[in-house]
Amino acid sequence: MEEKKRLKAGDIAPLFSLPNEDSVVIALEDLLDYTVILYFYPKDNTSGCTTQAQEFSALKESFEEHNAIIIGVSPDKPSTHKKFIQSKDLNIVLLSDSNKSVATKYHAYGKKMMYGKEVQGIYRSTFIIKKGKIVESFYNVKAKGHAQMVLTYLEQNP
């Protein structure tokens, strides 16, 4: 079985420019002064994705103490993101990667098993990016408790 490609610490973070929930384009190159917590998730308003987004939202102020900005990315449209943010009272940025091109660059999209069948989908993955480089990557994470795990990583690795 072929080993999946993964981004790792020290790799250059693939650039992206994607629309947020208000259709404003957000580009990685505009965020170089921040630590970017970039996380990929499959779909708005599903149980795991809601849990993950709510946990990141609840810890937003703690992330900001580390000069970190949280950005979630899924294939959903900006209008769907806007409804998700409003209905779940989220306070993080959500970007629309409708053609999954950015998820593909981050090796966060591809074949996976779901209910015993091979399908194409998003791998729940998170990247800590500083000054355009990957500091740490987390692939195939569990939604619950992941935001705290990323925050703990930041606290232990300033």
mmCIF file of C-alpha atoms in Angstrom, residues 11-107:
data_model
loop_
_atom_site.group_PDB
_atom_site.id
_atom_site.type_symbol
_atom_site.label_atom_id
_atom_site.label_comp_id
_atom_site.label_asym_id
_atom_site.label_seq_id
_atom_site.Cartn_x
_atom_site.Cartn_y
_atom_site.Cartn_z
ATOM 1 C CA ASP A 11 7.528 22.420 4.672
ATOM 2 C CA ILE A 12 6.430 25.575 2.875
ATOM 3 C CA ALA A 13 2.693 26.037 3.409
ATOM 4 C CA PRO A 14 0.843 25.970 0.083
ATOM 5 C CA LEU A 15 -0.568 29.407 -0.682
ATOM 6 C CA PHE A 16 -4.317 29.882 -0.849
ATOM 7 C CA SER A 17 -6.863 32.584 -1.620
ATOM 8 C CA LEU A 18 -10.396 31.530 -0.750
ATOM 9 C CA PRO A 19 -13.694 33.313 -0.044
ATOM 10 C CA ASN A 20 -14.917 33.506 3.542
ATOM 11 C CA GLU A 21 -18.512 33.383 4.764
ATOM 12 C CA ASP A 22 -19.030 36.953 3.432
ATOM 13 C CA SER A 23 -17.384 36.125 0.067
ATOM 14 C CA VAL A 24 -14.331 38.213 1.012
ATOM 15 C CA VAL A 25 -11.172 36.541 -0.291
ATOM 16 C CA ILE A 26 -8.680 35.623 2.437
ATOM 17 C CA ALA A 27 -5.102 34.857 1.338
ATOM 18 C CA LEU A 28 -2.379 33.144 3.356
ATOM 19 C CA GLU A 29 0.157 35.741 2.227
ATOM 20 C CA ASP A 30 -1.895 38.424 4.024
ATOM 21 C CA LEU A 31 -1.620 36.514 7.320
ATOM 22 C CA LEU A 32 2.164 36.149 7.635
ATOM 23 C CA ASP A 33 2.213 38.195 10.862
ATOM 24 C CA TYR A 34 -0.045 35.623 12.559
ATOM 25 C CA THR A 35 0.209 32.011 13.560
ATOM 26 C CA VAL A 36 -2.445 30.454 11.337
ATOM 27 C CA ILE A 37 -4.414 27.485 12.619
ATOM 28 C CA LEU A 38 -5.744 26.103 9.336
ATOM 29 C CA TYR A 39 -8.120 23.201 9.738
ATOM 30 C CA PHE A 40 -9.940 21.200 7.081
ATOM 31 C CA TYR A 41 -13.289 19.613 7.844
ATOM 32 C CA PRO A 42 -15.827 17.769 5.681
ATOM 33 C CA LYS A 43 -19.147 19.618 6.017
ATOM 34 C CA ASP A 44 -20.975 22.372 7.857
ATOM 35 C CA ASN A 45 -23.764 21.404 10.272
ATOM 36 C CA THR A 46 -22.673 17.816 10.808
ATOM 37 C CA SER A 47 -22.127 16.617 14.358
ATOM 38 C CA GLY A 48 -18.322 16.245 14.333
ATOM 39 C CA CYS A 49 -17.742 19.417 12.337
ATOM 40 C CA THR A 50 -20.071 21.386 14.616
ATOM 41 C CA THR A 51 -18.260 20.085 17.711
ATOM 42 C CA GLN A 52 -14.878 21.039 16.262
ATOM 43 C CA ALA A 53 -15.991 24.529 15.176
ATOM 44 C CA GLN A 54 -17.654 25.223 18.536
ATOM 45 C CA GLU A 55 -14.549 24.107 20.443
ATOM 46 C CA PHE A 56 -12.284 26.320 18.332
ATOM 47 C CA SER A 57 -14.743 29.203 18.853
ATOM 48 C CA ALA A 58 -14.796 28.654 22.628
ATOM 49 C CA LEU A 59 -10.976 28.807 22.739
ATOM 50 C CA LYS A 60 -10.570 31.711 20.307
ATOM 51 C CA GLU A 61 -9.376 34.185 22.954
ATOM 52 C CA SER A 62 -6.763 31.716 24.224
ATOM 53 C CA PHE A 63 -5.492 31.243 20.661
ATOM 54 C CA GLU A 64 -5.345 35.027 20.220
ATOM 55 C CA GLU A 65 -3.011 35.217 23.242
ATOM 56 C CA HIS A 66 -0.566 33.291 21.012
ATOM 57 C CA ASN A 67 -1.177 35.658 18.063
ATOM 58 C CA ALA A 68 -3.080 32.844 16.352
ATOM 59 C CA ILE A 69 -5.991 33.118 13.953
ATOM 60 C CA ILE A 70 -8.280 30.108 13.423
ATOM 61 C CA ILE A 71 -9.443 29.331 9.894
ATOM 62 C CA GLY A 72 -11.713 26.427 9.017
ATOM 63 C CA VAL A 73 -11.913 25.198 5.416
ATOM 64 C CA SER A 74 -14.536 22.969 3.814
ATOM 65 C CA PRO A 75 -16.064 22.552 0.349
ATOM 66 C CA ASP A 76 -19.277 24.307 1.492
ATOM 67 C CA LYS A 77 -20.361 27.553 -0.189
ATOM 68 C CA PRO A 78 -19.853 30.907 1.585
ATOM 69 C CA SER A 79 -23.620 31.226 2.126
ATOM 70 C CA THR A 80 -23.679 27.826 3.856
ATOM 71 C CA HIS A 81 -20.766 28.914 6.055
ATOM 72 C CA LYS A 82 -22.656 32.086 6.988
ATOM 73 C CA LYS A 83 -25.720 30.085 8.092
ATOM 74 C CA PHE A 84 -23.479 27.637 10.008
ATOM 75 C CA ILE A 85 -21.747 30.509 11.830
ATOM 76 C CA GLN A 86 -25.063 32.166 12.698
ATOM 77 C CA SER A 87 -26.920 29.014 13.748
ATOM 78 C CA LYS A 88 -24.072 27.659 15.906
ATOM 79 C CA ASP A 89 -22.856 31.058 17.222
ATOM 80 C CA LEU A 90 -19.330 30.583 15.857
ATOM 81 C CA ASN A 91 -16.669 33.306 15.970
ATOM 82 C CA ILE A 92 -14.025 31.860 13.649
ATOM 83 C CA VAL A 93 -13.305 32.392 9.956
ATOM 84 C CA LEU A 94 -14.629 29.737 7.554
ATOM 85 C CA LEU A 95 -13.361 29.523 3.980
ATOM 86 C CA SER A 96 -14.974 27.896 0.966
ATOM 87 C CA ASP A 97 -12.786 25.472 -1.004
ATOM 88 C CA SER A 98 -15.549 24.376 -3.381
ATOM 89 C CA ASN A 99 -13.288 22.592 -5.859
ATOM 90 C CA LYS A 100 -11.139 21.124 -3.051
ATOM 91 C CA SER A 101 -7.963 22.481 -4.679
ATOM 92 C CA VAL A 102 -6.511 23.830 -1.423
ATOM 93 C CA ALA A 103 -7.439 20.679 0.504
ATOM 94 C CA THR A 104 -5.659 18.710 -2.223
ATOM 95 C CA LYS A 105 -2.497 20.867 -1.913
ATOM 96 C CA TYR A 106 -2.486 20.202 1.836
ATOM 97 C CA HIS A 107 -3.033 16.459 1.251
#
